[in-house]
Each structure stands twice: as structure tokens, then as C-alpha cells.
Coordinates of C-alpha atoms in Angstrom, one line a residue:
M1 CA 82.4 -7.5 -63.0
T2 CA 83.2 -9.1 -66.4
L3 CA 85.7 -9.7 -69.1
R4 CA 84.2 -9.3 -72.5
I5 CA 85.7 -11.0 -75.6
D6 CA 84.3 -9.5 -78.9
I7 CA 83.6 -12.3 -81.4
S8 CA 81.5 -10.4 -83.8
G9 CA 81.9 -11.8 -87.3
L10 CA 84.1 -14.6 -86.0
P11 CA 83.5 -18.0 -87.8
S12 CA 82.6 -20.8 -85.5
E13 CA 85.7 -22.7 -86.5
R14 CA 87.8 -20.0 -84.9
L15 CA 86.5 -21.0 -81.5
R16 CA 88.6 -23.9 -80.5
F17 CA 88.6 -26.4 -77.7
S18 CA 91.9 -28.1 -77.2
A19 CA 94.1 -29.6 -74.4
S20 CA 97.5 -28.0 -73.7
P21 CA 100.4 -29.8 -71.8
L22 CA 102.0 -26.5 -71.0
A23 CA 98.8 -25.0 -69.6
E24 CA 98.2 -28.0 -67.4
L25 CA 101.8 -28.0 -66.2
T26 CA 101.3 -24.3 -65.3
A27 CA 98.1 -25.2 -63.4
M28 CA 100.1 -27.9 -61.5
L29 CA 102.8 -25.4 -60.6
H30 CA 100.2 -23.0 -59.3
V31 CA 98.8 -25.9 -57.1
L32 CA 102.3 -26.5 -55.8
A33 CA 102.8 -22.7 -55.0
E34 CA 99.2 -22.2 -53.6
P35 CA 98.0 -25.6 -52.3
G36 CA 95.4 -23.7 -50.1
H37 CA 93.5 -22.8 -53.3
H38 CA 93.1 -26.5 -54.1
P39 CA 92.3 -28.5 -51.0
Q40 CA 91.3 -31.5 -53.1
L41 CA 94.9 -31.6 -54.4
A42 CA 96.8 -30.9 -51.1
G43 CA 97.9 -34.5 -50.8
W44 CA 99.2 -34.6 -54.4
A45 CA 101.1 -31.4 -53.8
A46 CA 102.6 -32.7 -50.6
D47 CA 103.8 -35.9 -52.3
V48 CA 105.3 -33.9 -55.2
W49 CA 107.2 -31.6 -52.9
A50 CA 108.5 -34.5 -50.8
G51 CA 109.8 -36.3 -53.9
L52 CA 111.5 -33.3 -55.6
R53 CA 115.2 -33.0 -55.8
P54 CA 116.4 -30.0 -53.7
E55 CA 117.8 -28.2 -56.8
L56 CA 114.5 -28.5 -58.7
A57 CA 112.5 -27.4 -55.6
E58 CA 114.6 -24.3 -55.3
R59 CA 114.2 -23.6 -59.0
L60 CA 110.4 -23.7 -58.7
R61 CA 110.5 -21.3 -55.7
E62 CA 112.7 -18.8 -57.5
A63 CA 110.4 -18.8 -60.6
E64 CA 107.0 -19.0 -58.9
F65 CA 106.5 -15.3 -59.9
L66 CA 105.4 -16.8 -63.3
W67 CA 102.5 -18.8 -62.0
R68 CA 101.6 -18.1 -58.3
S69 CA 99.3 -15.0 -58.2
S70 CA 98.9 -14.7 -61.9
Q71 CA 100.0 -16.9 -64.8
A72 CA 102.4 -15.4 -67.5
D73 CA 100.4 -15.3 -70.8
F74 CA 103.0 -17.4 -72.7
L75 CA 102.3 -20.3 -70.3
I76 CA 98.7 -20.6 -71.6
P77 CA 99.1 -21.3 -75.3
A78 CA 96.7 -19.9 -77.9
R79 CA 97.6 -22.8 -80.2
P80 CA 98.1 -25.9 -78.1
R81 CA 100.5 -28.6 -79.4
P82 CA 100.4 -32.3 -78.7
T83 CA 103.6 -32.2 -76.6
L84 CA 105.2 -30.0 -74.0
A85 CA 108.4 -29.8 -76.0
E86 CA 106.6 -28.3 -79.0
E87 CA 104.8 -25.8 -76.8
L88 CA 108.1 -24.8 -75.2
D89 CA 109.6 -24.4 -78.7
D90 CA 106.8 -21.9 -79.4
V91 CA 107.6 -20.0 -76.2
D92 CA 111.2 -19.8 -77.4
R93 CA 110.1 -18.0 -80.5
I94 CA 108.7 -15.0 -78.5
D95 CA 110.9 -12.0 -78.5
D96 CA 112.6 -10.9 -75.3
E97 CA 110.5 -7.7 -74.8
T98 CA 107.2 -9.6 -75.1
Y99 CA 108.4 -12.4 -72.8
V100 CA 109.8 -10.1 -70.1
T101 CA 106.7 -7.9 -70.1
A102 CA 104.4 -11.0 -69.7
A103 CA 106.7 -12.6 -67.1
L104 CA 106.7 -9.5 -64.8
V105 CA 103.0 -8.8 -64.8
T106 CA 101.6 -9.0 -61.3
T107 CA 97.9 -9.1 -61.3
C108 CA 96.5 -6.9 -58.5
G109 CA 93.1 -6.6 -60.1
S110 CA 91.9 -3.4 -61.6
N111 CA 88.7 -1.9 -63.1
R112 CA 90.7 0.1 -65.5
V113 CA 91.3 -0.8 -69.2
H114 CA 95.0 -1.0 -70.0
F115 CA 96.5 -0.6 -73.4
A116 CA 99.7 -2.2 -74.6
A117 CA 102.2 -1.5 -71.9
P118 CA 105.9 -0.6 -72.6
S119 CA 108.4 -3.3 -71.9
P120 CA 110.5 -3.1 -68.7
L121 CA 113.5 -3.9 -70.9
T122 CA 113.1 -0.5 -72.7
D123 CA 111.1 1.8 -70.5
A124 CA 112.6 3.0 -67.2
T125 CA 109.2 3.7 -65.6
A126 CA 107.9 0.2 -66.4
R127 CA 111.1 -1.3 -65.1
E128 CA 110.9 0.5 -61.8
R129 CA 107.2 -0.5 -61.4
A130 CA 108.0 -4.1 -62.2
L131 CA 110.8 -4.2 -59.7
D132 CA 108.7 -2.5 -57.0
L133 CA 105.9 -5.1 -57.5
A134 CA 108.5 -7.9 -57.4
Q135 CA 110.0 -6.6 -54.2
A136 CA 106.6 -6.6 -52.5
R137 CA 106.3 -10.3 -53.4
G138 CA 109.5 -11.2 -51.5
A139 CA 113.2 -11.6 -51.9
R140 CA 113.1 -14.5 -54.3
Q141 CA 110.7 -12.8 -56.7
E142 CA 112.8 -9.6 -56.5
A143 CA 115.9 -11.5 -57.4
F144 CA 114.2 -13.3 -60.2
A145 CA 113.0 -10.0 -61.7
E146 CA 116.4 -8.5 -61.5
R147 CA 118.0 -11.4 -63.2
L148 CA 115.4 -11.5 -65.9
L149 CA 115.9 -7.8 -66.7
A150 CA 119.7 -8.1 -66.6
D151 CA 120.0 -11.2 -68.8
P152 CA 116.6 -12.3 -70.3
G153 CA 118.2 -15.0 -72.5
A154 CA 119.9 -16.8 -69.6
V155 CA 116.7 -16.7 -67.4
R156 CA 114.5 -17.9 -70.3
A157 CA 116.8 -20.9 -70.9
R158 CA 116.8 -21.7 -67.1
V159 CA 113.0 -21.5 -67.0
R160 CA 112.6 -23.8 -69.9
Q161 CA 115.1 -26.3 -68.3
T162 CA 113.1 -26.1 -65.1
L163 CA 109.9 -26.9 -66.9
E164 CA 111.6 -29.8 -68.7
Q165 CA 112.8 -31.2 -65.4
C166 CA 109.2 -30.9 -64.0
A167 CA 108.1 -33.2 -66.8
E168 CA 110.4 -35.9 -65.6
A169 CA 109.8 -35.3 -61.9
F170 CA 106.0 -35.3 -61.9
F171 CA 104.3 -33.9 -64.9
D172 CA 104.5 -36.8 -67.3
A173 CA 102.8 -39.1 -64.8
A174 CA 100.1 -36.6 -63.8
W175 CA 99.4 -35.7 -67.5
A176 CA 98.9 -39.4 -68.3
G177 CA 96.5 -39.6 -65.3
V178 CA 94.2 -36.7 -66.5
A179 CA 94.5 -37.3 -70.3
V180 CA 91.3 -39.4 -70.5
Q181 CA 89.3 -36.9 -68.4
L182 CA 90.5 -34.0 -70.7
A183 CA 89.8 -36.0 -73.8
T184 CA 86.2 -36.8 -72.6
D185 CA 85.6 -33.1 -71.9
L186 CA 86.9 -32.0 -75.3
R187 CA 84.7 -34.5 -77.1
L188 CA 81.6 -33.1 -75.3
K189 CA 82.5 -29.5 -76.0
N190 CA 83.4 -30.0 -79.6
D191 CA 80.2 -32.0 -80.2
L192 CA 78.1 -29.3 -78.6
L193 CA 79.9 -26.7 -80.7
K194 CA 79.3 -28.6 -83.9
R195 CA 75.7 -29.6 -83.3
Q196 CA 74.2 -26.8 -81.2
G197 CA 76.5 -23.8 -81.7
I198 CA 78.7 -21.5 -79.6
G199 CA 76.1 -20.8 -76.9
A200 CA 75.6 -24.4 -76.0
A201 CA 79.3 -25.0 -75.9
L202 CA 80.0 -22.0 -73.7
A203 CA 77.2 -23.0 -71.3
S204 CA 78.9 -26.3 -70.8
V205 CA 82.2 -24.6 -69.9
S206 CA 80.9 -22.9 -66.8
G207 CA 78.1 -20.8 -65.4
A208 CA 80.6 -18.0 -65.4
V209 CA 80.9 -18.0 -69.2
T210 CA 78.0 -16.8 -71.3
L211 CA 77.2 -15.6 -74.8
A212 CA 75.8 -12.1 -75.1
P213 CA 72.2 -11.8 -76.4
D214 CA 73.4 -10.6 -79.8
D215 CA 75.9 -13.5 -80.1
D216 CA 78.7 -11.0 -80.6
C217 CA 80.5 -11.2 -77.3
I218 CA 81.7 -13.9 -74.8
I219 CA 81.2 -12.7 -71.2
V220 CA 83.4 -14.1 -68.5
D221 CA 82.8 -13.4 -64.8
K222 CA 86.2 -12.2 -63.7
L223 CA 87.8 -9.8 -61.3
Q224 CA 88.3 -7.0 -63.8
D225 CA 86.0 -5.0 -66.0
K226 CA 87.9 -5.4 -69.2
A227 CA 87.5 -6.1 -72.9
T228 CA 89.4 -7.7 -75.7
A229 CA 88.7 -8.9 -79.2
A230 CA 89.2 -12.1 -81.1
H231 CA 89.1 -10.7 -84.6
G232 CA 91.4 -12.4 -87.0
T233 CA 92.7 -14.8 -84.3
G234 CA 89.8 -16.6 -82.6
V235 CA 89.4 -17.8 -79.0
T236 CA 90.9 -21.0 -77.6
F237 CA 89.3 -22.9 -74.7
I238 CA 91.6 -25.2 -72.7
P239 CA 90.2 -27.6 -70.1
S240 CA 92.1 -28.2 -66.9
V241 CA 91.8 -30.7 -64.1
F242 CA 94.5 -29.2 -61.9
G243 CA 93.3 -25.7 -62.5
S244 CA 90.0 -26.1 -60.6
P245 CA 88.4 -23.9 -59.4
H246 CA 90.3 -21.1 -61.2
M247 CA 89.3 -19.8 -64.6
V248 CA 92.4 -18.2 -66.3
V249 CA 91.9 -15.8 -69.2
V250 CA 94.6 -14.4 -71.5
H251 CA 93.3 -11.0 -72.6
A252 CA 96.2 -8.6 -72.7
P253 CA 96.7 -6.5 -75.9
G254 CA 98.7 -8.4 -78.5
W255 CA 97.7 -11.8 -77.2
Q256 CA 95.1 -14.1 -78.7
P257 CA 92.2 -14.6 -76.1
V258 CA 92.5 -17.9 -74.3
V259 CA 90.3 -19.3 -71.6
Q260 CA 91.6 -22.1 -69.3
Y261 CA 88.5 -23.5 -67.5
P262 CA 88.2 -26.1 -64.8
V263 CA 86.9 -29.6 -65.5
A264 CA 87.0 -30.9 -61.9
E265 CA 84.5 -29.7 -59.2
P266 CA 85.8 -28.3 -55.9
S267 CA 85.4 -30.3 -52.8
P268 CA 82.2 -30.0 -50.7
S269 CA 82.4 -27.5 -47.9
E270 CA 82.3 -28.1 -44.2
P271 CA 79.4 -26.5 -42.2
V272 CA 80.1 -23.6 -39.8
S273 CA 78.0 -21.8 -37.2
L274 CA 75.2 -19.5 -38.3
E275 CA 76.7 -16.7 -36.3
T276 CA 80.0 -17.0 -38.1
V277 CA 78.3 -17.3 -41.5
T278 CA 76.3 -14.1 -40.7
L279 CA 79.4 -12.2 -39.7
R280 CA 81.3 -13.2 -42.8
L281 CA 78.4 -12.6 -45.2
E282 CA 77.9 -9.1 -43.7
A283 CA 81.6 -8.4 -44.3
L284 CA 81.3 -9.6 -47.9
A285 CA 78.1 -7.6 -48.6
H286 CA 80.0 -4.5 -49.5
P287 CA 81.0 -4.5 -53.2
V288 CA 84.4 -2.9 -52.5
R289 CA 85.3 -5.6 -49.9
L290 CA 84.3 -8.3 -52.3
R291 CA 86.6 -6.8 -54.9
L292 CA 89.4 -6.6 -52.4
L293 CA 88.8 -10.2 -51.4
R294 CA 88.9 -11.4 -55.1
T295 CA 92.1 -9.5 -55.5
L296 CA 93.7 -11.1 -52.4
A297 CA 92.6 -14.5 -53.7
R298 CA 95.4 -14.2 -56.2
G299 CA 98.0 -13.8 -53.5
P300 CA 99.1 -11.5 -50.6
H301 CA 98.9 -7.7 -51.3
T302 CA 99.8 -4.6 -49.5
T303 CA 97.3 -1.8 -48.7
G304 CA 99.1 0.4 -51.1
E305 CA 98.9 -2.1 -54.0
L306 CA 95.1 -2.6 -53.3
A307 CA 94.6 1.2 -53.2
H308 CA 96.5 1.7 -56.5
A309 CA 94.6 -1.2 -58.2
W310 CA 91.2 0.1 -57.3
E311 CA 91.8 3.8 -57.3
L312 CA 91.0 4.1 -53.6
T313 CA 92.8 5.9 -50.8
P314 CA 94.9 3.8 -48.5
P315 CA 92.8 4.8 -45.4
E316 CA 89.6 3.7 -47.2
V317 CA 91.2 0.3 -48.1
S318 CA 92.4 -0.1 -44.5
R319 CA 88.9 0.4 -43.2
H320 CA 87.6 -2.3 -45.5
L321 CA 90.4 -4.7 -44.7
A322 CA 89.8 -4.2 -40.9
V323 CA 86.2 -5.4 -41.5
L324 CA 87.4 -8.5 -43.4
R325 CA 90.0 -9.3 -40.7
R326 CA 87.4 -9.1 -37.9
A327 CA 85.3 -11.6 -39.9
G328 CA 88.3 -13.9 -39.9
L329 CA 88.7 -13.8 -43.7
L330 CA 92.1 -12.1 -43.8
T331 CA 95.4 -12.2 -42.0
A332 CA 98.2 -9.6 -42.0
R333 CA 101.9 -10.2 -41.7
R334 CA 104.8 -7.8 -41.9
H335 CA 107.7 -8.5 -44.3
G336 CA 110.3 -5.7 -43.8
R337 CA 108.6 -2.4 -44.6
Y338 CA 105.6 -4.1 -46.2
V339 CA 102.5 -5.4 -44.5
R340 CA 100.9 -8.0 -46.7
H341 CA 97.3 -9.1 -46.4
T342 CA 96.5 -12.8 -47.1
L343 CA 93.1 -14.4 -47.7
N344 CA 92.1 -17.0 -45.1
L345 CA 91.1 -19.8 -47.6
P346 CA 90.0 -22.5 -45.1
D347 CA 87.4 -20.1 -43.6
L348 CA 86.3 -18.8 -47.0
T349 CA 85.9 -22.4 -48.1
S350 CA 83.6 -23.1 -45.2
L351 CA 81.1 -20.6 -46.6
G352 CA 80.5 -22.8 -49.6
A353 CA 81.9 -24.1 -52.9
D354 CA 80.0 -21.6 -55.0
L355 CA 81.4 -18.6 -53.2
L356 CA 85.0 -20.1 -53.2
A357 CA 84.8 -20.7 -56.9
A358 CA 83.5 -17.2 -57.6
V359 CA 86.2 -15.6 -55.5
L360 CA 89.0 -17.7 -57.0
R361 CA 88.0 -17.3 -60.6

């Protein structure tokens, strides 16, 4: 499954490699929300949580809807700035409808192509859908969505203030620690782009990013079969240390394509028994189960959400989930009227770094 970015006729200078403070802060916030995705950073995450003021910790939990299972598009800038403050100023210039629509997107993974969606601020159906998805994520996310729809200006100001407080609490120190690594990666990418062209630069990003044979399309191995175009805007590639092993792609209609790619490599895996490996590989051999697993890698989902995302019947999804549970790759937990299925990351990690990286992309 792939995401295709049409770059036909795009001048090479419209393909940019640049570091973004806001995108890296977003990656850090995702680590704090999902430390299981990033075992190599679990110690860092624990230290940060231990040092946070209670008020800031609560703010991060209430707004994690923006970066936990999927990142809001405005948090991955198409035109990175030198400082976090400048990038937050750019976010402030986005109108409320665009901001709210991006903020309330919950990525369940789908093989369907979506066109520009109506804003939950103006469309009753979109509002109901957004609130339903938020409710399935938990009480905090439901409350956040309700507040955002009721008073977007106040919530936007609170989110910015929260991100500014993160800068003082942990981001500034962490950003200084990765700046050299990011700068080194950018020098390599830009040198390859200048001397050898787009294909060589993309090959150095990841094996999951390739240039089509006709040089008219960038192909990214992602969960969805989707397409977007870079005509008139270009494509921005943002390196990330804290984002590994994820590859985040902004591709929604109305947004310039952006790819945030990992610089760091995931930790080596621990060996498990051949019997366990065989059981799990058999469970993953079915393409539908692999799609469900990649969807669940973004966060817990209900059977109904998975069925809707992949245009399957709930009983069919339930049968596949049962196979994955028997292989020890999933757990299920009831939250009120919802039963949410969660990926068992430690056991998936034991199958190997390549599989983990492919699932978490």
C-alpha cells in the first residue's frame, strides 16, 4: 500500500529538506503519549514525565488527541522556520475551520481516497462524526473535542500556551541535543539533491520512499492507498530524531505535502522462540490482518472503527482480530460501551526491527 505524491513538472528546488522545531516537538509529544512505540526513548519519556509540573502534565493529556494516534497537519509545517515561536505564529494564521478540521482528524487507516472534508464547525454530520471518534478515544479526548467545537479561539490559545510551556520544560534542552544530528542529515540530503538529483536524495531518506520510474511521482510505503500532488507548492522533507521509526506524511487536500522521516534507527530486537515466531508470522500472513495491525499501531480502535475504515463487516473484522489475539499480538479492553483493541508492541518488536518499522510507518 502506498501514498503517491505527484511531482510531474516540479522544479528540483521545490523539493526541500529542512529541520522544523514544531515538527520535532510534535514527535516528542507523541513519544510521551506512546512510549511503547519508541523503546529506545522510554527512559527519556519517563524522566520528562517525572519532571513535569502537574498542570502541564494534565494539559498534555487533555490535548494528546493532536499527536497520539495521528498528528494534526498544522503541527508538521510545510515551510519550517528557525524557531518554534515563528512556527507557532504561522499556525495562528490558519483560519478556525481549517484548524478544527485538522485537529479532529482521527486516522483509522483507509484504502479510500477522500476529498476535502467539510469542517465540523459548519457541517452537522462532520461534527457528529468527529465527536463520535473522540468519544471512542476516551473522556479527555471527548472533552477536548467538545471545547474546541464550542470555542475554537480559546482552545487554540491554550494549545499554543501548552506548547510554549513544553519548550521551557523539556523541548529546548532536547532540541539542542539533536540539532547537530539533524544538521548533519540535512547536509547529506541537500548535497545528494544538488549533485545526484531527487532519486538519490529520496533513496537516502528511507527504503520506504522511492521515485517512480518516470520520475514524476514520489512513492511512500504507508498504510493507505492515497494520492496527492505537489504542483505549485513543492514537497518538504523534515528529518526527525524523536520520530523514529515513524514516517509522517501530510497529504490531505489543501495542505502542501510534507514528509517527516526518521534519522535514528530503532533498537535491535530480542530473540523469541521459533514456535512463537511461526505463530505470529502465520497470523500476519493475511493481507487484511496486516492492514488491521498497521491501523492499530496508530492507537487503540474498536471493531466498528476498523470495519468502517476498511469497508469490512464487523464479524469479518472480529474473526481476524481473534487470530491476532491468539498470536499474542493484540489485547482487548472494555471502556464503557466500547471494546478497544490495542497492539502488543513488545511482542511485535521481538519479531524484528524491519517489521516494527514497516508497521509503525
